Tab-separated table of C-alpha atoms and ligand atoms in Angstrom:
chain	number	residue	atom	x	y	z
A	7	UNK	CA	34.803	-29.405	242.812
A	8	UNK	CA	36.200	-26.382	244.176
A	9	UNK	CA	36.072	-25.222	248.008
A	10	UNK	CA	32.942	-22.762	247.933
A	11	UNK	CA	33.758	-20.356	250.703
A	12	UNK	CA	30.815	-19.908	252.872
A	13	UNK	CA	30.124	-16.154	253.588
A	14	UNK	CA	26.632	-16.695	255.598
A	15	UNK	CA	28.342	-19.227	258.196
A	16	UNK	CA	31.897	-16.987	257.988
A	17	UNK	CA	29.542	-13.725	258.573
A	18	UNK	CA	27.540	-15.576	261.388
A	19	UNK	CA	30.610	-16.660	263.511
A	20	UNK	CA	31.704	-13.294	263.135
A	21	UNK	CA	28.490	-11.802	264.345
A	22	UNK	CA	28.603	-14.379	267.279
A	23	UNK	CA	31.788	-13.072	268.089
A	24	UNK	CA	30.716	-9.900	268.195
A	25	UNK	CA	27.764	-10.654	270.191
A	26	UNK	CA	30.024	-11.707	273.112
A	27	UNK	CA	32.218	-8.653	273.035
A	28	UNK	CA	29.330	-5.725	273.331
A	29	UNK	CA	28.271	-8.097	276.364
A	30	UNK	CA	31.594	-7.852	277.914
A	31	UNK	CA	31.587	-3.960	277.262
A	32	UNK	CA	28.096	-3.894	278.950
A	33	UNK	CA	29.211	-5.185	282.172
A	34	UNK	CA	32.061	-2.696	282.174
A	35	UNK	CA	29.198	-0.049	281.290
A	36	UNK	CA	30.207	0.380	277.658
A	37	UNK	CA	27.297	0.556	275.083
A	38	UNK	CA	27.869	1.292	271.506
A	39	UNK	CA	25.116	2.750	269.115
A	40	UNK	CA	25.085	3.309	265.688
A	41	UNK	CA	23.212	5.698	263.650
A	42	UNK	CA	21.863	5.421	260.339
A	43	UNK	CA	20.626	8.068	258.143
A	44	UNK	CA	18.379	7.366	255.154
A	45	UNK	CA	17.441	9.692	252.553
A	46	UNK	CA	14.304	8.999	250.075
A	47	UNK	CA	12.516	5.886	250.345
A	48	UNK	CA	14.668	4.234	247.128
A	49	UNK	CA	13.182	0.250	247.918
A	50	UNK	CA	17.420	-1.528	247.932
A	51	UNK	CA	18.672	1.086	250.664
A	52	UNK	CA	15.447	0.514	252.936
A	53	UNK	CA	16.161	-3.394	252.737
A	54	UNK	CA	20.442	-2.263	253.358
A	55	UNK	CA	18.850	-0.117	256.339
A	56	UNK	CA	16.523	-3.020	257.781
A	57	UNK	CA	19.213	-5.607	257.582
A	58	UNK	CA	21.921	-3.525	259.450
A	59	UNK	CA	19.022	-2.273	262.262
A	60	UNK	CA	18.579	-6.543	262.502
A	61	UNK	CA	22.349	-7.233	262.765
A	62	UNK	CA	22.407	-3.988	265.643
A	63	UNK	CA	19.323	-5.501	267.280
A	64	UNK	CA	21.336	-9.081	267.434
A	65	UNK	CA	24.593	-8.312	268.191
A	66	UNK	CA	23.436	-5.840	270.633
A	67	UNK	CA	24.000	-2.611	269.190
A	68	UNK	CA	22.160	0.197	269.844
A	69	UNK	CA	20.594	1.858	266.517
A	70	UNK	CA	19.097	5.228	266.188
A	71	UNK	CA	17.488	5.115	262.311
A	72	UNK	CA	17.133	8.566	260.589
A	73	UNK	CA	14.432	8.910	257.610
A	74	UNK	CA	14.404	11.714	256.187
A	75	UNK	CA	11.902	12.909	252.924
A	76	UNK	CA	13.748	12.882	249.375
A	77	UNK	CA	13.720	16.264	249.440
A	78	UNK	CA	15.784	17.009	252.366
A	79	UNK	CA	18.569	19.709	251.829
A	80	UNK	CA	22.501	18.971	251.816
A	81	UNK	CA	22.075	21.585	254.312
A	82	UNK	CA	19.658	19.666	256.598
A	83	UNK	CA	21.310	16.465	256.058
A	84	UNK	CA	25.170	18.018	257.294
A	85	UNK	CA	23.261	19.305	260.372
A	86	UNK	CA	21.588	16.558	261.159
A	87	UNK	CA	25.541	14.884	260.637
A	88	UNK	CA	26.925	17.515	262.811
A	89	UNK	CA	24.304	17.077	265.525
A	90	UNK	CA	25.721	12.893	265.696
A	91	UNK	CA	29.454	14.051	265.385
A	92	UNK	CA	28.974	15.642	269.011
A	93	UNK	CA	26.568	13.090	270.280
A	94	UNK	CA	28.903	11.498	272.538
A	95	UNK	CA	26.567	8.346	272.748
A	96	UNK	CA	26.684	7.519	269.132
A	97	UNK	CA	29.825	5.449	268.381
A	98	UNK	CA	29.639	5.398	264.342
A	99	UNK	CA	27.633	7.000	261.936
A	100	UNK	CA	26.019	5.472	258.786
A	101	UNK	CA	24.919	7.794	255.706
A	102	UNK	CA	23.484	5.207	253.758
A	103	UNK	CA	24.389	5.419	249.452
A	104	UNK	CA	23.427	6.294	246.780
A	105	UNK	CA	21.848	9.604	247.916
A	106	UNK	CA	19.256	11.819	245.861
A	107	UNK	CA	20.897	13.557	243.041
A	108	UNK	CA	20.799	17.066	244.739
A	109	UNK	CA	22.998	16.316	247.492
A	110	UNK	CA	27.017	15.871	247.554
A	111	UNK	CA	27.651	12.503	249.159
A	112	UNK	CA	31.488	13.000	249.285
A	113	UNK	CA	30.517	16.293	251.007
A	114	UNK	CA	28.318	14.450	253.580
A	115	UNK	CA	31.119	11.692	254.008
A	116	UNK	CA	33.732	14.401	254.215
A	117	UNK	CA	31.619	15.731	256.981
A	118	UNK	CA	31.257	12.481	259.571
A	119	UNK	CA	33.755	12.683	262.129
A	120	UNK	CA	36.073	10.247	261.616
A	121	UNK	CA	36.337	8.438	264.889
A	122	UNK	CA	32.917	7.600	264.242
A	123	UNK	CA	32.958	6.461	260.128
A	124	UNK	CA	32.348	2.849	260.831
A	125	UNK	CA	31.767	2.904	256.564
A	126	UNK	CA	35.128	3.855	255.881
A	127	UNK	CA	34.487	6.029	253.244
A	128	UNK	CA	36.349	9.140	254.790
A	129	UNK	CA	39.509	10.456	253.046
A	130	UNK	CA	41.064	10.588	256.479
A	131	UNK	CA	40.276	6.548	256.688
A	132	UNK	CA	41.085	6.053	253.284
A	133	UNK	CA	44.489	7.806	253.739
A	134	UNK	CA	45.277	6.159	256.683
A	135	UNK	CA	44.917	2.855	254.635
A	136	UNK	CA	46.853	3.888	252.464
A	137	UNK	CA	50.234	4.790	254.183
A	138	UNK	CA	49.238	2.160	257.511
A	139	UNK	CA	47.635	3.442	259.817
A	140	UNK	CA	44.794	2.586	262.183
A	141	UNK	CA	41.705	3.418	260.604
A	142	UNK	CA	38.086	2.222	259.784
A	143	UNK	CA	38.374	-0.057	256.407
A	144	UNK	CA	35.500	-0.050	253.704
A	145	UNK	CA	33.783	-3.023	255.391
A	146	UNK	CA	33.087	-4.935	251.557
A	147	UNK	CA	37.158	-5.361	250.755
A	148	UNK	CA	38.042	-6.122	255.060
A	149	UNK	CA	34.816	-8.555	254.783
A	150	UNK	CA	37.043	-10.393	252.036
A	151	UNK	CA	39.699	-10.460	253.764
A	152	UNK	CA	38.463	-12.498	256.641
A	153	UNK	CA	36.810	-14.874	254.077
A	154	UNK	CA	40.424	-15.284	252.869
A	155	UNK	CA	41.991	-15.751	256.444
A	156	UNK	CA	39.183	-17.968	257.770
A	157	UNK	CA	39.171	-19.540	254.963
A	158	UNK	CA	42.985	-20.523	255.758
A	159	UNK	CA	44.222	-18.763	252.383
A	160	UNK	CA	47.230	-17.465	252.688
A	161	UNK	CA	47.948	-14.123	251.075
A	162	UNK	CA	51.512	-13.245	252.036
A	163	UNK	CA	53.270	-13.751	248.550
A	164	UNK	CA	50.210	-14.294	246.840
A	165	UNK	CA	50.206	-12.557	243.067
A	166	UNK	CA	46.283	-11.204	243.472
A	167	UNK	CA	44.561	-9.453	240.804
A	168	UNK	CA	41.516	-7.073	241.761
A	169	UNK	CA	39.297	-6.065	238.812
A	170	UNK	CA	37.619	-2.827	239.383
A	171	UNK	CA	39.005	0.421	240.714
A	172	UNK	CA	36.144	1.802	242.937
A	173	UNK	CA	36.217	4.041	246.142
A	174	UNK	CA	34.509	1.864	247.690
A	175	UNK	CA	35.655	-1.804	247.072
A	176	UNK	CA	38.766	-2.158	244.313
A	177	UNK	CA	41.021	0.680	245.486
A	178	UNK	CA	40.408	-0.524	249.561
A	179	UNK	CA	40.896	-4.068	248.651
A	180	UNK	CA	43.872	-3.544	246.672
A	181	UNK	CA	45.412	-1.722	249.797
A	182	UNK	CA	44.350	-4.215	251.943
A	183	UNK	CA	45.611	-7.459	249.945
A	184	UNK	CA	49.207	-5.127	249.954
A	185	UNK	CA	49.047	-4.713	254.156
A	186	UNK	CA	48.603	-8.629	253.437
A	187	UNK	CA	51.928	-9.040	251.765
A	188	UNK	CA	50.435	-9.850	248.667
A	189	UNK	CA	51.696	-8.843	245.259
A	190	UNK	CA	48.720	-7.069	243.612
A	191	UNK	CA	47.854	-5.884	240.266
A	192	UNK	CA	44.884	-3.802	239.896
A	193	UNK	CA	42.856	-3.767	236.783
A	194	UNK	CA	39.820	-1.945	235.039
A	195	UNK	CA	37.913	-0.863	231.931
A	196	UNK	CA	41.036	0.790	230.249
A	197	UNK	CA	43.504	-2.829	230.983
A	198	UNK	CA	44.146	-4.295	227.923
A	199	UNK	CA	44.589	-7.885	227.542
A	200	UNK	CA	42.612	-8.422	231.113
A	201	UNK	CA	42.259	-12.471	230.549
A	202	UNK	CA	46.259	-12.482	230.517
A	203	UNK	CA	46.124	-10.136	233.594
A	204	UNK	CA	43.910	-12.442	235.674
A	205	UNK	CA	45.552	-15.438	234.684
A	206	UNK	CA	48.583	-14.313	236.467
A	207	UNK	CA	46.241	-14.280	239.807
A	208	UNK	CA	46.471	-16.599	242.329
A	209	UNK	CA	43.781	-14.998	244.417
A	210	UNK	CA	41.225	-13.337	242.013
A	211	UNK	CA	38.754	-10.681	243.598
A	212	UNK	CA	36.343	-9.019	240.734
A	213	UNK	CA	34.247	-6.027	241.507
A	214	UNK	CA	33.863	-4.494	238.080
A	215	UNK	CA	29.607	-4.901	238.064
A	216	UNK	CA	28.785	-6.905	234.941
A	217	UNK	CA	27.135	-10.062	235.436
A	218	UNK	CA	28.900	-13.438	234.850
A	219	UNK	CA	31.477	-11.644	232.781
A	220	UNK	CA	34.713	-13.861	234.274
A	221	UNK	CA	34.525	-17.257	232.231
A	222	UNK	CA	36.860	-19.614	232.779
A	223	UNK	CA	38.850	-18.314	230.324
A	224	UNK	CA	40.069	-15.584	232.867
A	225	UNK	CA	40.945	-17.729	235.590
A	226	UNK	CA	44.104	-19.597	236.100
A	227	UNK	CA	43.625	-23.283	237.328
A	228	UNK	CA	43.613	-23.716	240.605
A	229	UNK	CA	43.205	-19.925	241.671
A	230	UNK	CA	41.382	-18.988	244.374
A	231	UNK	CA	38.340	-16.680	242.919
A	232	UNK	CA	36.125	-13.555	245.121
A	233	UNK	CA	32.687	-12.428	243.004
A	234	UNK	CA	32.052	-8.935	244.508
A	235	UNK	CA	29.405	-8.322	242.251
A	236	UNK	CA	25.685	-8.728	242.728
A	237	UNK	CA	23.158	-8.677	239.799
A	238	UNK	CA	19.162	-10.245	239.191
A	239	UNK	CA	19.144	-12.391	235.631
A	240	UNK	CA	16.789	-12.702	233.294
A	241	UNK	CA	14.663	-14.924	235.559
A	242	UNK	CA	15.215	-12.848	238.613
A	243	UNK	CA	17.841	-15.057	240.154
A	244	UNK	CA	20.978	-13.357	242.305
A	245	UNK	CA	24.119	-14.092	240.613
A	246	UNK	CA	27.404	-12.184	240.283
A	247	UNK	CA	30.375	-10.607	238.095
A	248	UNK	CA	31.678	-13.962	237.867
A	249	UNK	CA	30.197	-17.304	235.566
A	250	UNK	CA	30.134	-19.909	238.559
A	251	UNK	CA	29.446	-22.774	236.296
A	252	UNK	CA	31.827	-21.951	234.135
A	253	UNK	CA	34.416	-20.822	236.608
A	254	UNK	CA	34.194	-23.640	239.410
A	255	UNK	CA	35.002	-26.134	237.901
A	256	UNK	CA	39.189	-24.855	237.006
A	257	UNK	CA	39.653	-22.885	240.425
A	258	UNK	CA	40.219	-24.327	243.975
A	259	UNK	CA	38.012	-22.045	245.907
A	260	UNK	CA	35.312	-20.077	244.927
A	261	UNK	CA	32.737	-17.696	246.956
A	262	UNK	CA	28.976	-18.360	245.326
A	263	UNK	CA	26.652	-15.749	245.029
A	264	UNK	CA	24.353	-14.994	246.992
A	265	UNK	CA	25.936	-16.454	250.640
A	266	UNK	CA	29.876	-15.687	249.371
A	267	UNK	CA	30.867	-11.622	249.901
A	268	UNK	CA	26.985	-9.855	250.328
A	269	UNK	CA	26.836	-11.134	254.188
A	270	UNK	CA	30.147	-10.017	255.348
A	271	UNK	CA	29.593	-6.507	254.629
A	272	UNK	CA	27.237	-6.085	257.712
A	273	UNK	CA	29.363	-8.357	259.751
A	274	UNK	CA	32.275	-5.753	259.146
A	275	UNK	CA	30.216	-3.179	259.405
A	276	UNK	CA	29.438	-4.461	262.832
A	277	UNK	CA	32.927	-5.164	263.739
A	278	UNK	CA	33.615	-1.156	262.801
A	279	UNK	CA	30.648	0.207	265.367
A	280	UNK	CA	32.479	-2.463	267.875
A	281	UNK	CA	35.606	-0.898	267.385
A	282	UNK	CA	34.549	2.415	267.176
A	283	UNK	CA	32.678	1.510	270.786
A	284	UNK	CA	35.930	0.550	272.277
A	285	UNK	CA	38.545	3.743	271.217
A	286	UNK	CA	36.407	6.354	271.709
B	28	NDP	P1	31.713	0.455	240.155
B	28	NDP	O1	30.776	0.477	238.995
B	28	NDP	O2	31.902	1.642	241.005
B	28	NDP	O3	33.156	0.025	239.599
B	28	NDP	C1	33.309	-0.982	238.644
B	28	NDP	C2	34.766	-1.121	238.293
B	28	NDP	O4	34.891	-2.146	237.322
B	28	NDP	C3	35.369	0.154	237.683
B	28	NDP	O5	36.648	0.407	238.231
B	28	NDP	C4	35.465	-0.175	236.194
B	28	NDP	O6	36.591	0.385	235.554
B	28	NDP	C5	35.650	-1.690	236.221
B	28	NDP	N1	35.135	-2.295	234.992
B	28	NDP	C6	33.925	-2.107	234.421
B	28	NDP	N2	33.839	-2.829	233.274
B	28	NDP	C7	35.025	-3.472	233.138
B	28	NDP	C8	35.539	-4.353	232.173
B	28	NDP	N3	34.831	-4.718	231.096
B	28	NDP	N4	36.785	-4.826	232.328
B	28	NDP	C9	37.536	-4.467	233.420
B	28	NDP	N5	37.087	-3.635	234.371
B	28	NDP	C10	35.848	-3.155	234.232
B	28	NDP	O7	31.270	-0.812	241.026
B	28	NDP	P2	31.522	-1.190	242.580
B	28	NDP	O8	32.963	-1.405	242.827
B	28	NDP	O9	30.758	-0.282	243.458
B	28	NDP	O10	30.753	-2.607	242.629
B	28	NDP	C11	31.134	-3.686	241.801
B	28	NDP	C12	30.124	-4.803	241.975
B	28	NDP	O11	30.127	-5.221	243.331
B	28	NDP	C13	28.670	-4.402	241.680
B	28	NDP	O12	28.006	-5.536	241.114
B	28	NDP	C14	28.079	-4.107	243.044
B	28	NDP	O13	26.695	-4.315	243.086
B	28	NDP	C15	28.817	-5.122	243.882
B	28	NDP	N6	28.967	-4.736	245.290
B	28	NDP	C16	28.703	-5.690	246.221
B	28	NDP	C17	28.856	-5.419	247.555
B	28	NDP	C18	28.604	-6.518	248.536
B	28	NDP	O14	28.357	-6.246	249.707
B	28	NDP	N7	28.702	-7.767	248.142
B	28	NDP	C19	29.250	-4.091	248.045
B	28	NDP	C20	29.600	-3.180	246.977
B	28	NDP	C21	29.451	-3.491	245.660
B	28	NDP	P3	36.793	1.993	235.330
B	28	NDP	O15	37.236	2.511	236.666
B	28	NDP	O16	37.864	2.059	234.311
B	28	NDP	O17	35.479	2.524	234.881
């Protein structure tokens, strides 16, 4: 059997970590908050929004939580984000996706400050990813990464292979696997051939959003496999973008789903606010 990476105890020693450091700041009279804005009542984001107000509460964190009605304006809503940008107690700000129809969310992101965009969905972040620089990273891809270095997986070298092409995860962790030293190959709907593509990957991270579509067939023996994805079956069981039955059994190391990726999103999410704590 294969390694299966363990993202709850990964994301809890992280947390722990974490912990320790906003006690530290407190006795040097450092506090960090973070401030989340919900708009609509849409049931996944309010359980996104209670989980990260938990991990605050935990770790330490401040959190001021925002709810506003459905039909709140973009208008309202880049006040509301203007108001936080010169709050100079809030550390990081938190507009949390998908929001109602009527409202631009790259607009919104566009408009957090980005010393405080602890999501890392700015262009300024996103740029700064891209050519180096400090920055916040999208806090799903840098989650993976620390599953990969804890994990004591080398990437330096590494040929990876990231399915999916998203803002949000597959374009960040592609960046990120190449600040690595890895030697990455990004594919999507349009790659033809894609079971010859991944079969080239030593480290194998797929985000593409279709449930248990990697088979074994994909999957080179002995890689080391990432399941982004998160989906409910036919009997209303988690499971992700990759097969793990049929999958485990020919790679070395696998993350499971649910306890691989899902918990190190907060815990990176709560590493950002930390950060963003200590520069401003
Ligand atoms: P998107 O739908 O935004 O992107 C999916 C990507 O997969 C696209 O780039 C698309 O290609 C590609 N794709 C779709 N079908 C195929 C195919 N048949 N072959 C190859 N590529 C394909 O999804 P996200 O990146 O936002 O999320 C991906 C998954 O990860 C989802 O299940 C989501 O729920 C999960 N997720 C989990 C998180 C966590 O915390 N664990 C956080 C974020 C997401 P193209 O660009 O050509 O359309």
């Amino acid at each position: 059997m294969p390694h299966i990476i363990d993202g709850k105890a990964v994301s809890a020693m992280i947390k722990k970590e974490l912990k320790g450091k906003v006690k530290e700041l407190k006795e040097q009279g450092i506090s960090i908050c973070l401030a989340v804005i919900q708009v609509g009542n849409d049931p996944a984001s309010s359980v996104y929004v209670g989980n990260k107000k938990k991990a605050c509460a935990y770790i330490g964190i401040d959190s001021l939580a925002y709810e506003l009605p459905e039909e709140t304006t973009q208008e309202e809503l880049l006040s509301l984000v203007g108001e936080l940008n010169r709050k100079e107690e809030v550390n990081g700000i938190l507009v949390q996706l998908p929001l109602p129809g009527h409202i631009d969310e790259n607009a919104v992101i566009r408009a957090i400050d980005p010393k405080k965009d602890v999501d890392g969905f700015h262009p300024q972040s996103v740029g700064a990813l891209c050519i180096g620089q400090p920055g916040f990273v999208s806090c799903t891809p840098a989650g993976i990464i620390q599953l990969l270095k804890r994990s004591g997986i080398e990437i330096a070298g590494k040929e990876c292979v990231v399915v999916g092409r998203s803002n949000i995860v597959g374009k960040p962790m592609a960046l990120l696997l190449l600040r690595e030293n890895g030697t990455v190959t990004v594919a999507h709907s349009r790659t033809k051939e894609l079971e010859e593509v991944t079969k080239r990957a030593d480290i194998l991270i797929v985000a593409v959003g279709k449930p248990k579509m990697i088979t074994r067939e994909f999957v080179k023996e002995g890689a080391v496999v990432i399941d982004v994805g998160i989906h409910r079956n036919e009997d209303n069981k988690l499971c992700g973008d990759v097969d793990f039955d049929s999958v485990a059994p020919v790679c070395s190391a696998i993350t499971p789903v649910p306890g691989g990726v899902g918990p190190m999103t907060i815990a990176m999410l709560m590493h950002n606010c930390v950060e963003a704590g200590i520069l401003q």
